[in-house]
mmCIF file of C-alpha atoms and ligand atoms in Angstrom:
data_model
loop_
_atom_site.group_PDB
_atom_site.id
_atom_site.type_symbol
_atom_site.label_atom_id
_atom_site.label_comp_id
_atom_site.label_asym_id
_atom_site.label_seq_id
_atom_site.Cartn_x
_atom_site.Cartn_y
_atom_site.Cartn_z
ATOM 1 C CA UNK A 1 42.160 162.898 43.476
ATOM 2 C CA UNK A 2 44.047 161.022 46.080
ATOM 3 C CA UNK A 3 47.599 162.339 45.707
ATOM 4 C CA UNK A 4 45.549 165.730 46.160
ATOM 5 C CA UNK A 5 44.281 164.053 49.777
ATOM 6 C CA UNK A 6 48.055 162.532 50.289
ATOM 7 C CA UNK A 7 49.014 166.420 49.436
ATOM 8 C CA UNK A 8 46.231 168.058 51.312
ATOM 9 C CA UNK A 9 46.388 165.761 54.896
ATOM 10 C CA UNK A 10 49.723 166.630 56.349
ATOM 11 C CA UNK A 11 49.214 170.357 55.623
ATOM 12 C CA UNK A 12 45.499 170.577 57.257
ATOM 13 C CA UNK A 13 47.321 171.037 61.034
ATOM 14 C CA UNK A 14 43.857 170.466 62.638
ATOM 15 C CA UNK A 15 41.219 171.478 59.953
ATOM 16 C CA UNK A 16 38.778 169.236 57.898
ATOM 17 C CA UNK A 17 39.852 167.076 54.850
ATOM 18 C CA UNK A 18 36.572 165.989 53.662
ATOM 19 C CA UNK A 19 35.521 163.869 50.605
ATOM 20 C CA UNK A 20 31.967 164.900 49.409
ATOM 21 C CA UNK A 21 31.435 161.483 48.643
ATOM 22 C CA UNK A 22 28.985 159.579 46.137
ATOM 23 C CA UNK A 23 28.298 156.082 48.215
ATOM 24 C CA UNK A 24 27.792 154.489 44.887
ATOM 25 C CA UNK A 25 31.349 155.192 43.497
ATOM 26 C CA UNK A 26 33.069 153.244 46.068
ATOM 27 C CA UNK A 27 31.861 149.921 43.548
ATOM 28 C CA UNK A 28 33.032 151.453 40.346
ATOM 29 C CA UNK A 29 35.824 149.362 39.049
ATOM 30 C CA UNK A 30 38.865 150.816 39.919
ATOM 31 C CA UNK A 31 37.652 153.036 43.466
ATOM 32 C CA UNK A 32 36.789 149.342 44.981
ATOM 33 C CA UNK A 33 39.739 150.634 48.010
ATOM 34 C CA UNK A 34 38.454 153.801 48.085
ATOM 35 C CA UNK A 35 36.977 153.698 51.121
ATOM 36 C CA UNK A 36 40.298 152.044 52.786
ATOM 37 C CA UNK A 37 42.263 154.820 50.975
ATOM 38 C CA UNK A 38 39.995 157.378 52.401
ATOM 39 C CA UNK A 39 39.586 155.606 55.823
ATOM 40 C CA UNK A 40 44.179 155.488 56.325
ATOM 41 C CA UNK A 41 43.757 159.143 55.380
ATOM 42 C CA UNK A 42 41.538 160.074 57.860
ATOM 43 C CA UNK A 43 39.139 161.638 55.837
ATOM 44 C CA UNK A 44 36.397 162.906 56.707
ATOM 45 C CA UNK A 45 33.233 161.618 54.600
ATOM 46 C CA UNK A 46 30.191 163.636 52.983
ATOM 47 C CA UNK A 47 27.552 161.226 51.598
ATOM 48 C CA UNK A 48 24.023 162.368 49.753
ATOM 49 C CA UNK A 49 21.245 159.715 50.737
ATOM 50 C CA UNK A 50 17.660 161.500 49.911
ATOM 51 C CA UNK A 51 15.867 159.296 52.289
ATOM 52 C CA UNK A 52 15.855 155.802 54.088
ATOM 53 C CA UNK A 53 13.610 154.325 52.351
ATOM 54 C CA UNK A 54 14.054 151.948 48.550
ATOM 55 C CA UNK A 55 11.238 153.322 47.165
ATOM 56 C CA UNK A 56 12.135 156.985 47.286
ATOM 57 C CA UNK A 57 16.071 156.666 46.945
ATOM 58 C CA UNK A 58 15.324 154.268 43.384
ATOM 59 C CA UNK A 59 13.014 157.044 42.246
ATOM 60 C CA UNK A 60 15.502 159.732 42.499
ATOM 61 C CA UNK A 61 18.690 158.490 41.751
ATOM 62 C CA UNK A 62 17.851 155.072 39.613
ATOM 63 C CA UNK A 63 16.963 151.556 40.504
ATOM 64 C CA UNK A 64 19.655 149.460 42.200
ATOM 65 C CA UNK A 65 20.828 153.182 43.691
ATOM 66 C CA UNK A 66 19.823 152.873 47.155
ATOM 67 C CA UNK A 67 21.240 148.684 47.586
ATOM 68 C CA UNK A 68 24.749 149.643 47.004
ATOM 69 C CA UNK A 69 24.387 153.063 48.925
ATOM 70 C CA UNK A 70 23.396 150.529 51.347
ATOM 71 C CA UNK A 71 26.046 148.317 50.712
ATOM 72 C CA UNK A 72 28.596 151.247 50.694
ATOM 73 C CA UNK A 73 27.575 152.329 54.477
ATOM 74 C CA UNK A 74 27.807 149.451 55.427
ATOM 75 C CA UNK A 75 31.515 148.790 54.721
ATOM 76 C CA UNK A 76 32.386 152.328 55.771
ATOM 77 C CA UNK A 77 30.839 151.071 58.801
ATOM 78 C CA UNK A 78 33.031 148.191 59.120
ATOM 79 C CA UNK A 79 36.071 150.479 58.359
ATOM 80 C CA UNK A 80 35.031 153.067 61.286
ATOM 81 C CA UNK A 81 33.199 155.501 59.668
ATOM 82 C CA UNK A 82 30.448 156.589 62.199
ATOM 83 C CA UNK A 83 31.866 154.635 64.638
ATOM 84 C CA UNK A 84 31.968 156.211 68.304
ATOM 85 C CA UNK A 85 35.305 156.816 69.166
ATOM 86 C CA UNK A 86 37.000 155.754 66.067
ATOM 87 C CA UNK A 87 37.712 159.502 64.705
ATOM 88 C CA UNK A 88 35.992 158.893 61.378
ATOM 89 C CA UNK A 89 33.273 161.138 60.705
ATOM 90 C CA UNK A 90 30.593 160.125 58.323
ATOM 91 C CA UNK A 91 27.701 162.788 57.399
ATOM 92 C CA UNK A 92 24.536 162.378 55.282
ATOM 93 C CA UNK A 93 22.891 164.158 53.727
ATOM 94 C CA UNK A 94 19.270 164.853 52.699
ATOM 95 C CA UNK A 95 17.757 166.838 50.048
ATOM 96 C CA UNK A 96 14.094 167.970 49.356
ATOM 97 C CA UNK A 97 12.816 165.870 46.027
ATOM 98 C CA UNK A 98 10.992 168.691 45.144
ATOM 99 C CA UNK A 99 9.664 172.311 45.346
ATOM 100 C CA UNK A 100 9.640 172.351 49.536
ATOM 101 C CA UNK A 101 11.642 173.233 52.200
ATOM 102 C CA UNK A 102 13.589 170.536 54.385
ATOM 103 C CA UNK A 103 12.061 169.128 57.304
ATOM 104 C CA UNK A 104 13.454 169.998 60.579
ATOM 105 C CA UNK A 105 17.056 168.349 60.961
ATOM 106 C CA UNK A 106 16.861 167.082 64.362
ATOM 107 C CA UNK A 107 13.525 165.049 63.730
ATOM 108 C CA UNK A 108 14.770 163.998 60.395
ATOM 109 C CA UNK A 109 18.103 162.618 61.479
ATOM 110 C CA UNK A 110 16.542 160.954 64.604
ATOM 111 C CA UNK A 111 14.502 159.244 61.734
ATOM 112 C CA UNK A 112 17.191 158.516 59.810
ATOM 113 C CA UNK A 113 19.184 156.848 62.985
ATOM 114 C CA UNK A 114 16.318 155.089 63.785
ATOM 115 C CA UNK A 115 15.574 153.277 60.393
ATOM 116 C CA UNK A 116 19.065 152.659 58.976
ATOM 117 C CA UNK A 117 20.000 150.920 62.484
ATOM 118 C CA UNK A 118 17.168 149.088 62.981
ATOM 119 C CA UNK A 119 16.448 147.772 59.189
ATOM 120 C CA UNK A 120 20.782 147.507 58.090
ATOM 121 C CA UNK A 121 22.781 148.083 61.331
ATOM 122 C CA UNK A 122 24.316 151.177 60.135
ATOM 123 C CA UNK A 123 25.602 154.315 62.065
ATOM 124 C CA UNK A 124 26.680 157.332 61.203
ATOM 125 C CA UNK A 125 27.197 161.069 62.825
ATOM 126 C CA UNK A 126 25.332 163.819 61.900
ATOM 127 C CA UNK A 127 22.589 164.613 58.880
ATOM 128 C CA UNK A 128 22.488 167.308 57.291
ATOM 129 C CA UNK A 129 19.073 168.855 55.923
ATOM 130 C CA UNK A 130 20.126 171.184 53.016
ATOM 131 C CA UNK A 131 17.742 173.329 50.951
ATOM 132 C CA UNK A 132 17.660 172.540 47.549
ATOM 133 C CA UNK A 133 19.249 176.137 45.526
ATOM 134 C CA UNK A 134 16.980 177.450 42.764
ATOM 135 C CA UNK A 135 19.952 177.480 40.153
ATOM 136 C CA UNK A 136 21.691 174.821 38.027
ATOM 137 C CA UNK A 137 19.998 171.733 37.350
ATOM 138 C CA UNK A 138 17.151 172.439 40.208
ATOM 139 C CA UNK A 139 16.269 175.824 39.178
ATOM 140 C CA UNK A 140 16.218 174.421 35.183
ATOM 141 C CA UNK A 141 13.817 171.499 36.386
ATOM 142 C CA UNK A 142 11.161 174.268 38.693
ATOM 143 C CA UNK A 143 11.396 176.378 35.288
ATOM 144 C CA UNK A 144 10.266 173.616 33.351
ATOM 145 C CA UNK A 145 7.601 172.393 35.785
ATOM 146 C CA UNK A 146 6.354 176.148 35.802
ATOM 147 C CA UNK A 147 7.242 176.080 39.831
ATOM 148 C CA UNK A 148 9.978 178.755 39.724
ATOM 149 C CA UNK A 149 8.618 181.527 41.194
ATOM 150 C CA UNK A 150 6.467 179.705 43.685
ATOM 151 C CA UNK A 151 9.649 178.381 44.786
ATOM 152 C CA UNK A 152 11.559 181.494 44.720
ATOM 153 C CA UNK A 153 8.307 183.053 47.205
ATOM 154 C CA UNK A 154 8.394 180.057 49.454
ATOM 155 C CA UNK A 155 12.374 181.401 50.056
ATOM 156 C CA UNK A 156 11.330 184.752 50.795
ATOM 157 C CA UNK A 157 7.965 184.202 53.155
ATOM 158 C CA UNK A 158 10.530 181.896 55.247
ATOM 159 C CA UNK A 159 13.311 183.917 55.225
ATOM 160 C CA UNK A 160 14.898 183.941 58.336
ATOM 161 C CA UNK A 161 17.159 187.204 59.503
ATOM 162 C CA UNK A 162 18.671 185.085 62.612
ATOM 163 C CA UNK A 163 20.955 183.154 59.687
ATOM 164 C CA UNK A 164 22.406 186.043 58.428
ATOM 165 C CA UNK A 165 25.335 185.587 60.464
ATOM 166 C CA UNK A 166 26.197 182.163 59.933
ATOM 167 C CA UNK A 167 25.664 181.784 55.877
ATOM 168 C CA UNK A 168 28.554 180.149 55.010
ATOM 169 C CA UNK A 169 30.127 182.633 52.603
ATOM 170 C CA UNK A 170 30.900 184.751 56.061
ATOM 171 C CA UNK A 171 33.840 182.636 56.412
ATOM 172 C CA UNK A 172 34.297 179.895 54.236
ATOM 173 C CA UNK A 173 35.674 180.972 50.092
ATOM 174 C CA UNK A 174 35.074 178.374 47.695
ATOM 175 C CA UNK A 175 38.261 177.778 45.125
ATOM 176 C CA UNK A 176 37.557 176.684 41.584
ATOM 177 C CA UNK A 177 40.065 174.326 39.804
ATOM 178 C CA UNK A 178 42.043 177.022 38.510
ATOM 179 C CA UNK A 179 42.516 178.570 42.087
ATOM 180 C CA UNK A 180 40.289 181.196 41.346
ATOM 181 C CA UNK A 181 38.258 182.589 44.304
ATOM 182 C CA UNK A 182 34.303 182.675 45.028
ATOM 183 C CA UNK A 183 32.105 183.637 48.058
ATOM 184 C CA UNK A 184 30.614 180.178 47.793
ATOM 185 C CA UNK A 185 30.024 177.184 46.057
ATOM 186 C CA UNK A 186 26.978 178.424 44.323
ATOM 187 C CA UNK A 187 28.341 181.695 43.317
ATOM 188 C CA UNK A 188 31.298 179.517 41.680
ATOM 189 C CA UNK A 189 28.645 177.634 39.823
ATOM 190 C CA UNK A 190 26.715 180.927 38.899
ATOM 191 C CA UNK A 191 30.263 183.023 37.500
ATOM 192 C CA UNK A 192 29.693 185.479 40.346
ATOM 193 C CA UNK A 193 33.001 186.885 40.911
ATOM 194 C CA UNK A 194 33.974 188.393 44.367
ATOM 195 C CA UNK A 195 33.017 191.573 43.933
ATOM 196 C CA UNK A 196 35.542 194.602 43.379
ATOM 197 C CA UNK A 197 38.488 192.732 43.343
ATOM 198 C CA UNK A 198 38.767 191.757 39.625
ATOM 199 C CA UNK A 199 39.302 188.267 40.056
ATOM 200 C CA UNK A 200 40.919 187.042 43.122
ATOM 201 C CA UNK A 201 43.341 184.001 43.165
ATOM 202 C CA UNK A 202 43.802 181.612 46.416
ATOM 203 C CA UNK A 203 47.813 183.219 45.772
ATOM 204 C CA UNK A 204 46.344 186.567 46.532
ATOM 205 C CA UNK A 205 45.698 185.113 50.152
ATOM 206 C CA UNK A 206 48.998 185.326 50.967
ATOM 207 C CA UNK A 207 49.054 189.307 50.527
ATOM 208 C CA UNK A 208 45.547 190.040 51.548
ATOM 209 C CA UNK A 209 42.960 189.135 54.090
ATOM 210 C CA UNK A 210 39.656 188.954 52.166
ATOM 211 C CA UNK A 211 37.672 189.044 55.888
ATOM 212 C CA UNK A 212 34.903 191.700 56.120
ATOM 213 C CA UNK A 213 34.966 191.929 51.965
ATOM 214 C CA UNK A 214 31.535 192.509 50.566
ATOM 215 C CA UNK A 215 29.606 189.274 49.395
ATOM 216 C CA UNK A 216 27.743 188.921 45.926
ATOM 217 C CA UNK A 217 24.523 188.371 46.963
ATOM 218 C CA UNK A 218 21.294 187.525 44.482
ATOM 219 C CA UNK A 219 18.160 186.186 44.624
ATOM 220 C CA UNK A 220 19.286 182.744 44.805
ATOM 221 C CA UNK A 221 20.730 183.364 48.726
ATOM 222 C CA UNK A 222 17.222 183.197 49.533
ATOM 223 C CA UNK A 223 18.094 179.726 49.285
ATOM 224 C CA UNK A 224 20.462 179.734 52.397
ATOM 225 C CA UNK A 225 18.109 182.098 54.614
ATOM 226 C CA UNK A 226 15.187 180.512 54.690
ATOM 227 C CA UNK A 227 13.687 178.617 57.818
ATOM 228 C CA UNK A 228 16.095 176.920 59.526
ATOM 229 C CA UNK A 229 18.648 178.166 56.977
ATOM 230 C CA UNK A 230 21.302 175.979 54.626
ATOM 231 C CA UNK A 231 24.894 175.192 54.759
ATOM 232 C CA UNK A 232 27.084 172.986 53.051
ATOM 233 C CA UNK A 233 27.031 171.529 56.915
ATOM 234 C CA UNK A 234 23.438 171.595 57.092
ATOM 235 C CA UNK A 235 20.562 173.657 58.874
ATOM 236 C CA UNK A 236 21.965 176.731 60.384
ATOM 237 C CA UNK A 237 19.678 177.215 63.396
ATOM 238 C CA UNK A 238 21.830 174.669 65.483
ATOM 239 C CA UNK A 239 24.717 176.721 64.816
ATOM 240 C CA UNK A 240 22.477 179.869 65.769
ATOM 241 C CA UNK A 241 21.756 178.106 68.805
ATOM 242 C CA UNK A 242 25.292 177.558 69.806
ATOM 243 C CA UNK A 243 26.440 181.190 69.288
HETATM 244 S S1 SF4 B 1 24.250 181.631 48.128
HETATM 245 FE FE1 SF4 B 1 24.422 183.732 48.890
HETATM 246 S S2 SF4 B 1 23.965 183.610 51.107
HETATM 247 FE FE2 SF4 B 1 24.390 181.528 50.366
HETATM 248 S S3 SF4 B 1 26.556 181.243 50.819
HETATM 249 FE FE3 SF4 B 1 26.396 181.950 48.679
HETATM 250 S S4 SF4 B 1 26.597 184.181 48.780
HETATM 251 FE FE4 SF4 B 1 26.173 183.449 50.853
#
């Protein structure tokens, strides 16, 4: 992974390298300079925390989970990570536990800011509120609880046309390890190919503009339409807002 940041960095010429980054890895023998790897790079940091509280965070992710994510904020902190003016960006994120949509983002990261300074003197930049998709692991744990389709109805009462046009497959491709292409991250995970175009290649790119190219939609974009809307960078309406 890092000689594919050292690769990646001097080619970006002013977009994003970001590490989607599990807070607890940076403690795994072996990754303990991680973060100062990651930090000389200038990389931009991703980080899942499902709440601010030990309680919760134990209950989802395992006991001891939400000490070292702690622990691991607190020496990006030290680093510069969330730091005004240092030019490292560090982003949370939060997840619903279960079968509901997220909260609003603005409230919740104000809460978020407001606990994690006050109780561990950490900062960071933004949160990001992200709906929880009803495929994968999720969708497998809602079929098993029986809660599928109440989910899958919660998507569509709240579905929101204003986030139509800023769904993230209208201009962001995801690229599978191969180099093969996908509208998004989700579609990747789901096999849903780009459709028409047999099955485009990030080489392909260099010959043809994929821009205005139909999407494979399904019943799982629900997901990123409803309410306030989903992103990999969050709730949508702010971006709504802005355009
Ligand atoms: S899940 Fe659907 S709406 Fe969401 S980004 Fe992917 S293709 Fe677009």
């Amino acid at each position: 992974m890092r000689a594919f940041v050292i690769w990646c960095v001097p080619l970006a010429q002013g977009r994003k390298v970001i590490d989607r980054c599990n807070l607890t890895i940076l403690f795994e023998p072996g990754q303990e300079d991680l973060a100062e790897f990651l930090a000389a790079q200038q990389v931009e940091i991703v980080a899942s925390l499902p709440c601010y509280s030990l309680e919760n965070v134990d209950k989802q992710r395992g006991k001891g989970t939400f000490d070292k994510s702690i622990a691991a904020l607190q020496k990006l902190n030290a680093l510069g990570y969330g730091q005004p003016g240092s030019g490292l960006t560090l982003n949370l994120v939060f997840n619903p536990q279960g079968a509901t949509l997220p909260p609003d983002q603005t409230a919740l990261q104000a809460d978020y800011q407001r606990e994690l300074f006050e109780h561990f003197g950490i900062v960071f930049n933004q949160l990001f509120a992200i709906t929880n998709m009803p495929i994968q692991r999720f969708g497998s744990m809602l079929v098993s609880k029986g809660q599928f389709n109440d989910y899958l109805r919660l998507l569509k009462e709240n579905f929101a046309a204003a986030n139509l046009d800023t769904v993230m497959c209208r201009n962001l491709v995801s690229v599978d390890w191969q180099g093969f292409l996908y509208d998004c991250d989700f579609n990747q995970q789901l096999e849903l190919a780009i459709p028409g175009q047999g099955r485009p290649h990030l080489r392909d790119l260099l010959l043809q503009d994929l821009q205005g190219h139909p999407i494979n939609v399904a019943g799982h974009c629900f997901g990123c339409t409803a309410g306030q809307g989903s992103s990999c960078g969050g709730a949508l309406k702010e971006e709504n807002a802005a355009a």
